[in-house]
Coordinates of C-alpha atoms and ligand atoms in Angstrom, one line a residue:
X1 CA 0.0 0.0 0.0
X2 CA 2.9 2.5 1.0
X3 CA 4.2 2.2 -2.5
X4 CA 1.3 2.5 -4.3
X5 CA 1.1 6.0 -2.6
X6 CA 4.5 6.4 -3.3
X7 CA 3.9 5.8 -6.6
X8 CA 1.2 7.5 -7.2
X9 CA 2.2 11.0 -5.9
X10 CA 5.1 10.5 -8.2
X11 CA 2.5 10.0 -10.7
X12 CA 0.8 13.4 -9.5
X13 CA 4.0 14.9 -9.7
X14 CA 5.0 14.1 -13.2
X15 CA 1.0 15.8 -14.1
X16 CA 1.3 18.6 -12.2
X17 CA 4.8 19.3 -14.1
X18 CA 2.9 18.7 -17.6
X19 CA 1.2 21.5 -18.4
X20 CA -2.1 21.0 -16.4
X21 CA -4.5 22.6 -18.8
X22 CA -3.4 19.8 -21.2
X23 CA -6.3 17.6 -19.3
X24 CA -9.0 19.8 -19.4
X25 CA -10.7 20.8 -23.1
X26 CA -13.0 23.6 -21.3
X27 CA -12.5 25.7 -17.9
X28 CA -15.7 24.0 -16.6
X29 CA -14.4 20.7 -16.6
X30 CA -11.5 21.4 -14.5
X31 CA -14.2 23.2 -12.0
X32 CA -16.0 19.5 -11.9
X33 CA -12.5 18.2 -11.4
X34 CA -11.7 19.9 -8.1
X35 CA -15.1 20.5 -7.0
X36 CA -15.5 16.3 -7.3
X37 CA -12.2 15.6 -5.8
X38 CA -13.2 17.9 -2.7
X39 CA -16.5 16.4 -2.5
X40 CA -14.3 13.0 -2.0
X41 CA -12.7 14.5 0.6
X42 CA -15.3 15.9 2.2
X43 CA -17.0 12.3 2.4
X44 CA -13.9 10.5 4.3
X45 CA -13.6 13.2 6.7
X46 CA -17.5 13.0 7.1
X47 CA -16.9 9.2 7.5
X48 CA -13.8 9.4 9.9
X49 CA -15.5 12.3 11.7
X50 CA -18.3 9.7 12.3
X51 CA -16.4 7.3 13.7
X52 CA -14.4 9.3 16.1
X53 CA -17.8 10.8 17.9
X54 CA -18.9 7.2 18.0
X55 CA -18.7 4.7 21.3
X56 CA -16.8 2.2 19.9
X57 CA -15.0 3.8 16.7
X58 CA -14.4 1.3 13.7
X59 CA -10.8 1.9 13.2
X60 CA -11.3 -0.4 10.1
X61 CA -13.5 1.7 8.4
X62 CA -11.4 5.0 9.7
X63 CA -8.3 3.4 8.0
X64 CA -10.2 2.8 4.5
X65 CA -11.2 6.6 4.7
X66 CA -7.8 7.7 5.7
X67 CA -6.6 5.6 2.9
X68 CA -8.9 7.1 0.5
X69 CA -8.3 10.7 1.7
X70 CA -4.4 10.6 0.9
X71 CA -5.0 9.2 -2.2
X72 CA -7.2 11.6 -4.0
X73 CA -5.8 15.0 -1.6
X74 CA -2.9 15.5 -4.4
X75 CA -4.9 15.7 -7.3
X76 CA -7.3 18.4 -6.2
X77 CA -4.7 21.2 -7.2
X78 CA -4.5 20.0 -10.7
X79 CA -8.1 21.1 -11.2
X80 CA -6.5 25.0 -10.3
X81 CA -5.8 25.9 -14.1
X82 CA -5.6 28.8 -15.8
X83 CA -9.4 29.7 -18.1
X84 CA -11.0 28.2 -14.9
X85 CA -11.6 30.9 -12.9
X86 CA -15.3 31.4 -13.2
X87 CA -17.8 29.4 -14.3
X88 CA -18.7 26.0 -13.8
X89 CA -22.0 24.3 -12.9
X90 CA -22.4 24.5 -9.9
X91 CA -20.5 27.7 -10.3
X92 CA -17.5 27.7 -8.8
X93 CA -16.9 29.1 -5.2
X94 CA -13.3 29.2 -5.3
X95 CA -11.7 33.3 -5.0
X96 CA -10.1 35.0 -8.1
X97 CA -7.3 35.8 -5.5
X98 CA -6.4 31.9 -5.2
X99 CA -5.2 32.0 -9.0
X100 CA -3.0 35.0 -7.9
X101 CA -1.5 33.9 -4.7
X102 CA 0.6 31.0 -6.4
X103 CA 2.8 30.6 -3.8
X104 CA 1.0 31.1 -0.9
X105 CA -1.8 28.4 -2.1
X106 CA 1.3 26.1 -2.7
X107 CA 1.9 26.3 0.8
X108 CA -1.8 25.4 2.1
X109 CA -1.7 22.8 0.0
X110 CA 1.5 21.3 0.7
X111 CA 0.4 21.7 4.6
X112 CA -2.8 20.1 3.5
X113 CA -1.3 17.3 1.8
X114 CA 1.1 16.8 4.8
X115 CA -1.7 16.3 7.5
X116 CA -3.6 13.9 5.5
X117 CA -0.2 11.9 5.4
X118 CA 0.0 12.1 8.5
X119 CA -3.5 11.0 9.3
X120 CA -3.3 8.0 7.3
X121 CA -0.1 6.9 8.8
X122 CA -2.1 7.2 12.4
X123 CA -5.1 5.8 11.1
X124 CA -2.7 2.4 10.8
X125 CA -1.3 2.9 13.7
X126 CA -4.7 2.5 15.3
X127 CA -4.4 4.6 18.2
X128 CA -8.0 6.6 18.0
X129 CA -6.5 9.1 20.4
X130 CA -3.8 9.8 17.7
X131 CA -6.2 9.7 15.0
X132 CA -8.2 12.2 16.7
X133 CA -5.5 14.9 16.8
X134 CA -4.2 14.0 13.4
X135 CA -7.6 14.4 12.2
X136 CA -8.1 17.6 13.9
X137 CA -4.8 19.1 12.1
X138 CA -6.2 18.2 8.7
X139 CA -9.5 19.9 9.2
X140 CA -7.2 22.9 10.6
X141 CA -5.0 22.6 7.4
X142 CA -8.5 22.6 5.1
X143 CA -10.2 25.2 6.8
X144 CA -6.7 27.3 6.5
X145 CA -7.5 27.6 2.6
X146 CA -11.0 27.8 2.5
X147 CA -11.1 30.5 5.3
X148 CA -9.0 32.9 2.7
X149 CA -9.9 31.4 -1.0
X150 CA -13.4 29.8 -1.1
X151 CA -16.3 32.0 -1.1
X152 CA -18.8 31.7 1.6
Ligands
HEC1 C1 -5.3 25.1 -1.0 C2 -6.7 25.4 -0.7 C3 -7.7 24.3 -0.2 C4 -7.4 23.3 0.7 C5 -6.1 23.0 1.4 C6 -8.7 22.6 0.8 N1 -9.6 23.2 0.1 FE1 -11.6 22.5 0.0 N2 -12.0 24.0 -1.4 C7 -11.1 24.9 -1.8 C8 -11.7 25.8 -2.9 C9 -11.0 26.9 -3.6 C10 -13.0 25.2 -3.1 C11 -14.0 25.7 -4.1 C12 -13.7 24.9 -5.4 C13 -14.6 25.3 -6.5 O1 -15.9 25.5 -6.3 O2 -14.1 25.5 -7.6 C14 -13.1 24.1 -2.1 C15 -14.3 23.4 -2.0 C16 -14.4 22.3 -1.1 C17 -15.7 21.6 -0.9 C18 -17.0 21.8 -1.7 C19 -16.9 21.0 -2.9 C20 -18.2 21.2 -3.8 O3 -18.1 21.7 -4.9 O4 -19.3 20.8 -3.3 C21 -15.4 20.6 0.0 C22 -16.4 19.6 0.5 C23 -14.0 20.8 0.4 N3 -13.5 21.8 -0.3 C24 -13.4 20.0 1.4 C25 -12.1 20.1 1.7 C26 -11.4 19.3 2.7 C27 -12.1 18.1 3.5 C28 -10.1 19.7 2.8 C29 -9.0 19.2 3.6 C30 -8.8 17.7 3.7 C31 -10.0 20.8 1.8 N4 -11.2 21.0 1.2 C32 -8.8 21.5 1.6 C33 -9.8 25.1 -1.4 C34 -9.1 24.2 -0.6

């Protein structure tokens, strides 16, 4: 499993250094790109959220989510391209300042990226008290972004 991860970041990588647009034939399809990927993301950290508030948490089912999480949390940045700024059905939400603030969205989303890591490597380690506080940095490291660059 660890080098399938591996492997598939590498894979991300070698996309990200492509140029990105190359994937997308219209601005609107890189919105439903992200805006899927997120809702993906959103789901497992509905599911492991679940879990943690529940009497007897299913690590199992925490560590397929957790699993899940990091793999899909490197490809919502590819859906950032340029000609995708507006638009999109459901339009998009994201700020006309995130496609100006290269470097400081790199950042978030590197931090992002980071804590999910981390959270999956808890989430094997099976220690819920663990998980809980790595989970609780990757909702931090999500709500970091969307507090300055998704619109309300
Ligand atoms: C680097 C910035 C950034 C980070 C980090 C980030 N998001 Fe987002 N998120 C956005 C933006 C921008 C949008 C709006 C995208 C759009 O509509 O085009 C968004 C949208 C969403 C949506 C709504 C999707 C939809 O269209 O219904 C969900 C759910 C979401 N994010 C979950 C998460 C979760 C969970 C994390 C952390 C694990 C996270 N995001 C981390 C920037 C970020």
């Amino acid at each position: 499993m660890h080098k399938f991860v591996a492997a598939f970041s590498l894979a991300a990588a070698a996309l990200a250094a492509a140029p990105a647009h190359a994937q997308f034939a219209k601005g609107e399809d890189a919105i439903r790109y992200r805006q899927s990927v997120f809702v993906i993301m959103g789901a497992q950290m509905g599911r492991i959220n679940a879990q943690l508030k529940a009497d007897k948490p299913n690590v199992a089912s925490i560590q397929s989510a957790a699993a899940v999480l990091a793999s899909v949390a490197p490809l919502a940045g590819e859906g950032f391209v340029p000609g995708s700024e507006t638009g999109g059905v459901p339009p998009t939400k994201a700020k006309p300042e995130l496609f100006l603030d290269g470097p400081k969205v790199a950042a978030l989303s590197k931090k992002m990226n980071e804590e999910v890591a981390k959270l999956n490597a808890a989430a094997k380690g099976g220690d819920v008290k663990a998980i809980q506080a790595a989970f609780g940095s990757v909702g931090q490291s999500c709500k970091a972004c969307h507090d300055d660059y998704r619109a309300k």
